[in-house]
Amino acid sequence: MTARDTRERHRAATPLELFFDLCFVVAVAQIAGELHTYLGEGRSVTAVTSFLTVFFAIWWAWIGFTWFSSAYDPDDVPFRLVTLVIVTGALVLAAGVRQAFEEHDFALVVLGYTVMRLAMISLWVRAARSGAAERRTGYRFAGGLAVVQALWCAWLLLPVPAQRLAFAPLALLDLAVPVLAERASQTSWHPRHIAERYGLFTMIVLGESVMAATSAVRRAVDADYAGDDLYLLAGGGLLTVFAMWWVYFAAPAGEFLAATRRGFRWGYGHYLIFGAAAAVGAGLALNVDALTDEAALSAPAAAASVTVPVAVYLVTVWVLHVRPQHRAGWGRYPLPAGAALVLAATGTPQPVPVTGVVLAGLVTLQVIGRHRTGGDRTAGGTAVPEAAD
């Protein structure tokens, strides 16, 4: 195993990485499906807390492998086999999602997480022993992951109230492992490859949202429900997801990461982007259920299941992609303003179509901004990356 060249040209996602992403989205779909079910039953607190908890496990496991494979990817038989073990762990985790939501039983979730982490520990040990990673860095990663995973296993033994209190500190400790490990030396991750991997996963999760909403509309049609309100909802949902895709890819994240190397903040912040994108699909399906009287929740609650994650998505994209690039002129303002308008749409009679119209307006402003700057790929003003660390 050797370190990849950070200046390697045309570094692209491999077929193994694409397969890895698709398998992980199976777990994301399971989590989003349970969020939809529990919100529809009016159990909002359980729905949101369980969603955030289980989603953290699948997101963080995806993060760990993605950054490792960007820096060290020999694509040999041992690496492929370990990758498939990680995928197996993700599927075990997915199998435990319903138990986590229904009974607050995280045994299968932690088991799947443990399988994934043991596989990652083996990769870091291999990287350290082969000299691909600086030895202290590799062993710090391996040791840190082992210690935190042991704590997660011990977490299972706590009573439910104590588990809830201990989750956030343990999650923060998990997030601290890469920060502490890379104090010895930074791993050789590839900026444009990382940007592509995150972009691909964002697209796949948005696609899962489209599928969830489409399935809900199909169920309504199969039940002989048809009307202008259903068509407005379906059209507004599609417009929303299409615009979310457009907004994300309006800024060239690879160029920004190459200029700044500020990967931790950017990478960690995608917890909100991925989570919000998954939640939008559940929210759209929930609004269809509310329309057909299959969901036990109020109209404002159904509306908020779409408008809140969309607003979180817009603000996070603004914080990670737009604001750090020092856009000149009006280009720095549309996304936070759009998020405020989307939240205001919660109280309207047609919140999903209004949300779609607001996001379509944001896309229009981005296209106009790109045209005014002579076709610059970063819409809405001149982008000036921050100075490198």
Short mmCIF file of C-alpha atoms in Angstrom, two decimals:
data_model
loop_
_atom_site.label_atom_id
_atom_site.label_comp_id
_atom_site.label_asym_id
_atom_site.label_seq_id
_atom_site.Cartn_x
_atom_site.Cartn_y
_atom_site.Cartn_z
CA MET A 1 0.00 0.00 0.00
CA THR A 2 1.30 3.45 -0.94
CA ALA A 3 -0.02 6.98 -0.53
CA ARG A 4 -1.82 8.52 -3.50
CA ASP A 5 -0.45 11.66 -5.14
CA THR A 6 -2.46 14.68 -3.95
CA ARG A 7 -1.73 16.39 -7.30
CA GLU A 8 -2.82 13.41 -9.38
CA ARG A 9 -4.77 14.58 -12.41
CA HIS A 10 -8.15 13.14 -13.36
CA ARG A 11 -8.49 11.38 -9.99
CA ALA A 12 -11.99 9.89 -10.17
CA ALA A 13 -14.18 7.65 -8.07
CA THR A 14 -13.56 3.97 -8.71
CA PRO A 15 -16.25 1.34 -9.43
CA LEU A 16 -15.62 -0.07 -5.95
CA GLU A 17 -16.30 3.33 -4.38
CA LEU A 18 -19.50 3.74 -6.40
CA PHE A 19 -20.69 0.29 -5.31
CA PHE A 20 -19.78 1.20 -1.73
CA ASP A 21 -21.93 4.35 -1.92
CA LEU A 22 -24.92 2.54 -3.38
CA CYS A 23 -24.83 -0.06 -0.61
CA PHE A 24 -24.61 2.62 2.06
CA VAL A 25 -27.67 4.36 0.63
CA VAL A 26 -29.62 1.19 1.45
CA ALA A 27 -29.05 2.03 5.11
CA VAL A 28 -29.93 5.70 4.49
CA ALA A 29 -33.21 4.62 2.85
CA GLN A 30 -34.06 2.46 5.86
CA ILE A 31 -33.42 5.34 8.25
CA ALA A 32 -35.46 7.79 6.13
CA GLY A 33 -38.28 5.26 5.89
CA GLU A 34 -38.51 4.93 9.66
CA LEU A 35 -38.41 8.73 10.00
CA HIS A 36 -41.39 8.91 7.63
CA THR A 37 -43.30 6.24 9.59
CA TYR A 38 -42.75 7.75 13.03
CA LEU A 39 -43.50 11.31 11.96
CA GLY A 40 -46.67 10.03 10.33
CA GLU A 41 -47.71 8.49 13.66
CA GLY A 42 -47.16 11.79 15.43
CA ARG A 43 -44.12 10.55 17.39
CA SER A 44 -41.92 13.46 16.39
CA VAL A 45 -39.43 13.38 19.27
CA THR A 46 -38.67 9.69 18.84
CA ALA A 47 -38.52 10.13 15.06
CA VAL A 48 -36.03 13.00 15.08
CA THR A 49 -33.76 11.74 17.88
CA SER A 50 -33.58 8.21 16.49
CA PHE A 51 -32.98 9.52 12.98
CA LEU A 52 -30.10 11.75 14.06
CA THR A 53 -28.57 8.98 16.19
CA VAL A 54 -28.67 6.18 13.61
CA PHE A 55 -27.81 8.48 10.73
CA PHE A 56 -24.65 9.56 12.57
CA ALA A 57 -23.41 5.95 12.58
CA ILE A 58 -23.87 5.38 8.86
CA TRP A 59 -22.58 8.86 7.93
CA TRP A 60 -19.46 8.60 10.09
CA ALA A 61 -18.60 5.13 8.79
CA TRP A 62 -18.96 6.44 5.22
CA ILE A 63 -16.74 9.42 6.07
CA GLY A 64 -13.96 7.26 7.51
CA PHE A 65 -13.67 5.00 4.48
CA THR A 66 -14.07 7.82 1.96
CA TRP A 67 -11.17 9.88 3.28
CA PHE A 68 -8.97 6.82 3.74
CA SER A 69 -9.58 5.61 0.18
CA SER A 70 -8.83 9.09 -1.15
CA ALA A 71 -5.38 8.92 0.43
CA TYR A 72 -4.52 5.21 0.20
CA ASP A 73 -6.26 3.03 -2.39
CA PRO A 74 -4.14 0.17 -3.78
CA ASP A 75 -7.27 -1.47 -5.31
CA ASP A 76 -5.79 -4.90 -4.62
CA VAL A 77 -7.54 -8.02 -3.37
CA PRO A 78 -7.09 -7.35 0.40
CA PHE A 79 -8.35 -3.78 0.03
CA ARG A 80 -11.42 -4.92 -1.94
CA LEU A 81 -12.22 -7.64 0.58
CA VAL A 82 -11.97 -5.23 3.52
CA THR A 83 -14.19 -2.78 1.66
CA LEU A 84 -16.83 -5.48 1.19
CA VAL A 85 -16.62 -6.25 4.92
CA ILE A 86 -17.41 -2.57 5.60
CA VAL A 87 -20.38 -2.81 3.23
CA THR A 88 -21.56 -5.90 5.13
CA GLY A 89 -21.38 -3.94 8.37
CA ALA A 90 -23.51 -1.19 6.81
CA LEU A 91 -26.15 -3.75 5.82
CA VAL A 92 -26.15 -5.22 9.33
CA LEU A 93 -26.66 -1.70 10.66
CA ALA A 94 -29.55 -1.20 8.20
CA ALA A 95 -31.17 -4.39 9.48
CA GLY A 96 -31.18 -2.93 12.99
CA VAL A 97 -32.77 0.42 12.12
CA ARG A 98 -36.34 -0.62 12.92
CA GLN A 99 -35.36 -2.04 16.32
CA ALA A 100 -33.55 1.20 17.11
CA PHE A 101 -36.65 3.25 16.32
CA GLU A 102 -39.28 0.92 17.83
CA GLU A 103 -37.56 -0.36 20.96
CA HIS A 104 -34.53 1.90 21.35
CA ASP A 105 -32.53 -1.29 20.87
CA PHE A 106 -29.24 -0.38 19.20
CA ALA A 107 -27.62 -3.82 19.45
CA LEU A 108 -27.65 -4.53 15.70
CA VAL A 109 -26.72 -0.94 14.87
CA VAL A 110 -23.67 -1.11 17.14
CA LEU A 111 -22.81 -4.59 15.83
CA GLY A 112 -22.83 -3.31 12.24
CA TYR A 113 -20.85 -0.25 13.33
CA THR A 114 -18.31 -2.49 15.07
CA VAL A 115 -17.84 -4.61 11.94
CA MET A 116 -17.17 -1.46 9.92
CA ARG A 117 -14.78 -0.02 12.49
CA LEU A 118 -12.76 -3.22 12.88
CA ALA A 119 -12.31 -3.25 9.11
CA MET A 120 -11.15 0.37 9.16
CA ILE A 121 -8.72 -0.36 12.01
CA SER A 122 -7.17 -3.09 9.87
CA LEU A 123 -6.76 -0.64 6.99
CA TRP A 124 -5.03 1.93 9.18
CA VAL A 125 -2.69 -0.69 10.65
CA ARG A 126 -1.83 -1.83 7.13
CA ALA A 127 -1.19 1.77 6.03
CA ALA A 128 1.10 2.35 9.02
CA ARG A 129 3.01 -0.92 8.61
CA SER A 130 3.54 -0.41 4.87
CA GLY A 131 4.71 3.17 5.27
CA ALA A 132 1.85 4.59 3.19
CA ALA A 133 0.76 6.63 6.21
CA GLU A 134 3.20 8.11 8.69
CA ARG A 135 3.45 5.46 11.43
CA ARG A 136 2.30 7.70 14.27
CA THR A 137 -0.66 8.90 12.23
CA GLY A 138 -1.74 5.41 11.20
CA TYR A 139 -1.46 3.95 14.67
CA ARG A 140 -3.20 6.96 16.23
CA PHE A 141 -6.12 6.37 13.88
CA ALA A 142 -6.19 2.64 14.65
CA GLY A 143 -5.84 3.12 18.41
CA GLY A 144 -8.36 5.94 18.56
CA LEU A 145 -10.96 3.98 16.60
CA ALA A 146 -10.44 0.93 18.82
CA VAL A 147 -10.86 2.89 22.07
CA VAL A 148 -13.97 4.76 20.90
CA GLN A 149 -15.55 1.59 19.53
CA ALA A 150 -15.03 -0.14 22.86
CA LEU A 151 -16.85 2.77 24.48
CA TRP A 152 -19.74 2.43 22.01
CA CYS A 153 -20.05 -1.25 22.94
CA ALA A 154 -20.07 -0.29 26.63
CA TRP A 155 -22.72 2.33 25.79
CA LEU A 156 -25.12 -0.50 24.97
CA LEU A 157 -25.03 -1.61 28.62
CA LEU A 158 -26.33 1.74 29.90
CA PRO A 159 -30.02 2.32 30.66
CA VAL A 160 -31.91 4.26 27.97
CA PRO A 161 -31.84 7.68 29.75
CA ALA A 162 -28.07 7.36 30.27
CA GLN A 163 -27.60 6.33 26.64
CA ARG A 164 -29.31 9.50 25.51
CA LEU A 165 -27.11 11.63 27.73
CA ALA A 166 -23.90 9.84 26.73
CA PHE A 167 -24.52 9.82 22.98
CA ALA A 168 -23.37 13.38 22.22
CA PRO A 169 -20.08 13.15 24.19
CA LEU A 170 -19.27 9.80 22.56
CA ALA A 171 -20.09 11.16 19.11
CA LEU A 172 -17.81 14.16 19.72
CA LEU A 173 -15.06 11.81 20.86
CA ASP A 174 -15.50 9.82 17.65
CA LEU A 175 -15.24 13.03 15.60
CA ALA A 176 -12.06 13.99 17.46
CA VAL A 177 -10.13 10.86 16.40
CA PRO A 178 -9.09 12.16 12.92
CA VAL A 179 -8.32 15.63 14.31
CA LEU A 180 -5.98 14.21 16.94
CA ALA A 181 -4.48 11.57 14.65
CA GLU A 182 -3.54 14.04 11.94
CA ARG A 183 -1.60 16.24 14.34
CA ALA A 184 1.35 13.96 13.62
CA SER A 185 1.03 14.45 9.86
CA GLN A 186 -1.78 15.11 7.43
CA THR A 187 -3.02 12.25 5.29
CA SER A 188 -2.64 12.60 1.53
CA TRP A 189 -6.30 12.97 0.58
CA HIS A 190 -7.06 14.33 -2.88
CA PRO A 191 -9.19 17.54 -2.82
CA ARG A 192 -11.00 17.06 -6.12
CA HIS A 193 -11.53 13.35 -5.49
CA ILE A 194 -13.07 14.13 -2.09
CA ALA A 195 -15.33 16.77 -3.66
CA GLU A 196 -16.45 14.27 -6.29
CA ARG A 197 -17.14 11.56 -3.70
CA TYR A 198 -19.25 13.91 -1.57
CA GLY A 199 -21.06 15.17 -4.64
CA LEU A 200 -21.86 11.65 -5.79
CA PHE A 201 -23.23 10.69 -2.39
CA THR A 202 -25.33 13.86 -2.29
CA MET A 203 -26.80 12.96 -5.68
CA ILE A 204 -27.56 9.40 -4.60
CA VAL A 205 -29.30 10.55 -1.41
CA LEU A 206 -31.33 13.11 -3.39
CA GLY A 207 -32.26 10.32 -5.79
CA GLU A 208 -33.46 8.26 -2.83
CA SER A 209 -35.66 11.21 -1.83
CA VAL A 210 -37.18 11.30 -5.31
CA MET A 211 -37.87 7.57 -5.08
CA ALA A 212 -39.54 7.91 -1.66
CA ALA A 213 -41.77 10.74 -2.86
CA THR A 214 -42.62 8.89 -6.09
CA SER A 215 -43.62 5.78 -4.14
CA ALA A 216 -45.93 7.86 -1.95
CA VAL A 217 -47.59 9.48 -4.98
CA ARG A 218 -48.03 6.05 -6.55
CA ARG A 219 -49.74 4.76 -3.40
CA ALA A 220 -52.11 7.72 -3.52
CA VAL A 221 -52.94 7.09 -7.17
CA ASP A 222 -53.41 3.36 -6.53
CA ALA A 223 -55.90 4.30 -3.80
CA ASP A 224 -57.88 6.27 -6.42
CA TYR A 225 -56.88 9.61 -4.94
CA ALA A 226 -56.44 12.21 -7.66
CA GLY A 227 -56.66 15.95 -7.59
CA ASP A 228 -54.92 19.21 -8.30
CA ASP A 229 -53.46 19.32 -4.78
CA LEU A 230 -51.68 15.97 -5.36
CA TYR A 231 -50.27 17.15 -8.68
CA LEU A 232 -49.16 20.45 -7.13
CA LEU A 233 -47.45 18.55 -4.32
CA ALA A 234 -45.70 16.18 -6.72
CA GLY A 235 -44.57 19.02 -8.98
CA GLY A 236 -43.39 21.13 -6.04
CA GLY A 237 -41.47 18.18 -4.61
CA LEU A 238 -39.68 17.49 -7.88
CA LEU A 239 -38.87 21.17 -8.32
CA THR A 240 -37.47 21.26 -4.78
CA VAL A 241 -35.19 18.25 -5.21
CA PHE A 242 -34.02 19.38 -8.66
CA ALA A 243 -33.14 22.79 -7.26
CA MET A 244 -31.35 21.26 -4.26
CA TRP A 245 -29.12 19.41 -6.73
CA TRP A 246 -28.48 22.58 -8.73
CA VAL A 247 -27.67 24.68 -5.67
CA TYR A 248 -25.16 22.16 -4.36
CA PHE A 249 -23.19 21.92 -7.60
CA ALA A 250 -23.19 25.66 -8.36
CA ALA A 251 -19.89 26.07 -6.48
CA PRO A 252 -16.77 24.07 -7.48
CA ALA A 253 -15.89 22.52 -4.12
CA GLY A 254 -12.82 20.73 -5.47
CA GLU A 255 -11.09 23.99 -6.37
CA PHE A 256 -11.94 25.45 -2.97
CA LEU A 257 -10.60 22.43 -1.08
CA ALA A 258 -7.43 22.42 -3.18
CA ALA A 259 -6.85 26.07 -2.32
CA THR A 260 -7.53 25.83 1.43
CA ARG A 261 -7.09 22.18 2.52
CA ARG A 262 -9.67 22.89 5.24
CA GLY A 263 -11.16 19.46 4.99
CA PHE A 264 -12.41 18.81 8.54
CA ARG A 265 -14.97 21.61 8.71
CA TRP A 266 -16.16 20.97 5.16
CA GLY A 267 -16.35 17.21 5.56
CA TYR A 268 -18.01 17.21 8.97
CA GLY A 269 -20.55 19.82 7.88
CA HIS A 270 -21.95 17.40 5.32
CA TYR A 271 -23.66 15.54 8.14
CA LEU A 272 -26.34 18.23 7.85
CA ILE A 273 -26.38 18.17 4.04
CA PHE A 274 -26.71 14.39 3.76
CA GLY A 275 -29.18 14.20 6.66
CA ALA A 276 -31.32 17.04 5.31
CA ALA A 277 -31.37 15.54 1.82
CA ALA A 278 -32.55 12.19 3.24
CA ALA A 279 -35.15 13.86 5.47
CA VAL A 280 -36.66 15.78 2.54
CA GLY A 281 -37.69 12.51 0.90
CA ALA A 282 -39.39 11.38 4.10
CA GLY A 283 -41.07 14.77 4.38
CA LEU A 284 -42.42 14.70 0.83
CA ALA A 285 -43.85 11.22 1.37
CA LEU A 286 -45.35 12.40 4.64
CA ASN A 287 -47.12 15.30 2.91
CA VAL A 288 -48.67 12.89 0.44
CA ASP A 289 -49.86 10.78 3.38
CA ALA A 290 -51.32 13.89 5.05
CA LEU A 291 -53.14 14.71 1.84
CA THR A 292 -54.78 11.28 1.78
CA ASP A 293 -55.48 11.31 5.55
CA GLU A 294 -53.01 8.49 6.21
CA ALA A 295 -50.82 10.50 8.58
CA ALA A 296 -51.76 11.50 12.13
CA LEU A 297 -50.21 14.96 12.20
CA SER A 298 -51.24 18.56 11.66
CA ALA A 299 -50.80 20.48 8.41
CA PRO A 300 -48.04 22.72 9.87
CA ALA A 301 -46.15 19.65 11.14
CA ALA A 302 -46.39 18.00 7.71
CA ALA A 303 -45.19 21.21 6.06
CA ALA A 304 -42.28 21.53 8.51
CA SER A 305 -41.11 18.01 7.64
CA VAL A 306 -40.11 19.47 4.25
CA THR A 307 -39.40 23.13 4.90
CA VAL A 308 -37.10 22.62 7.92
CA PRO A 309 -34.68 20.14 6.26
CA VAL A 310 -34.67 22.22 3.05
CA ALA A 311 -33.76 25.33 5.08
CA VAL A 312 -31.02 23.41 6.92
CA TYR A 313 -29.70 22.20 3.56
CA LEU A 314 -29.58 25.71 2.09
CA VAL A 315 -27.88 27.25 5.12
CA THR A 316 -25.29 24.46 5.29
CA VAL A 317 -24.48 24.70 1.57
CA TRP A 318 -24.08 28.44 2.08
CA VAL A 319 -21.75 27.96 5.07
CA LEU A 320 -19.61 25.28 3.39
CA HIS A 321 -19.60 26.27 -0.29
CA VAL A 322 -20.50 29.94 -0.66
CA ARG A 323 -19.39 31.95 2.37
CA PRO A 324 -15.80 30.57 2.57
CA GLN A 325 -15.17 31.54 -1.04
CA HIS A 326 -15.67 35.24 -0.30
CA ARG A 327 -18.24 35.94 -2.99
CA ALA A 328 -18.32 39.56 -4.03
CA GLY A 329 -21.54 41.53 -4.44
CA TRP A 330 -25.01 40.10 -3.92
CA GLY A 331 -23.90 36.49 -4.46
CA ARG A 332 -23.44 35.82 -0.74
CA TYR A 333 -27.04 36.58 0.24
CA PRO A 334 -29.58 34.48 -1.74
CA LEU A 335 -29.16 31.15 0.07
CA PRO A 336 -29.75 32.37 3.67
CA ALA A 337 -32.58 34.60 2.41
CA GLY A 338 -34.04 31.63 0.55
CA ALA A 339 -33.84 29.51 3.72
CA ALA A 340 -35.84 32.16 5.59
CA LEU A 341 -38.48 32.22 2.85
CA VAL A 342 -38.71 28.42 2.87
CA LEU A 343 -39.32 28.44 6.63
CA ALA A 344 -41.99 31.11 6.13
CA ALA A 345 -43.66 28.82 3.57
CA THR A 346 -44.51 26.44 6.43
CA GLY A 347 -47.60 28.50 7.21
CA THR A 348 -48.88 28.74 3.63
CA PRO A 349 -51.72 26.62 2.19
CA GLN A 350 -49.32 24.95 -0.30
CA PRO A 351 -45.94 24.78 1.46
CA VAL A 352 -44.25 22.25 -0.88
CA PRO A 353 -45.08 24.08 -4.15
CA VAL A 354 -44.07 27.39 -2.54
CA THR A 355 -40.78 25.82 -1.42
CA GLY A 356 -40.18 24.61 -4.97
CA VAL A 357 -40.85 28.09 -6.37
CA VAL A 358 -38.46 29.68 -3.86
CA LEU A 359 -35.68 27.23 -4.74
CA ALA A 360 -36.32 27.73 -8.45
CA GLY A 361 -35.86 31.45 -7.82
CA LEU A 362 -32.52 30.77 -6.13
CA VAL A 363 -31.38 28.74 -9.12
CA THR A 364 -32.47 31.57 -11.45
CA LEU A 365 -30.39 34.05 -9.45
CA GLN A 366 -27.40 31.72 -9.64
CA VAL A 367 -27.75 31.39 -13.41
CA ILE A 368 -28.03 35.18 -13.79
CA GLY A 369 -24.99 35.66 -11.56
CA ARG A 370 -23.00 33.18 -13.61
CA HIS A 371 -23.96 34.94 -16.82
CA ARG A 372 -22.94 38.35 -15.42
CA THR A 373 -19.53 37.03 -14.39
CA GLY A 374 -18.79 35.76 -17.88
CA GLY A 375 -19.70 32.10 -17.38
CA ASP A 376 -17.80 31.63 -14.11
CA ARG A 377 -18.82 28.25 -12.68
CA THR A 378 -19.30 29.83 -9.26
CA ALA A 379 -22.64 31.57 -9.52
CA GLY A 380 -23.72 34.81 -7.96
CA GLY A 381 -20.48 36.78 -7.85
CA THR A 382 -16.74 36.43 -8.00
CA ALA A 383 -15.40 33.62 -5.85
CA VAL A 384 -12.11 34.19 -4.09
CA PRO A 385 -10.95 31.19 -2.04
CA GLU A 386 -9.51 31.78 1.38
CA ALA A 387 -5.78 31.59 1.78
CA ALA A 388 -4.31 28.16 2.37
CA ASP A 389 -3.55 27.15 5.91
#
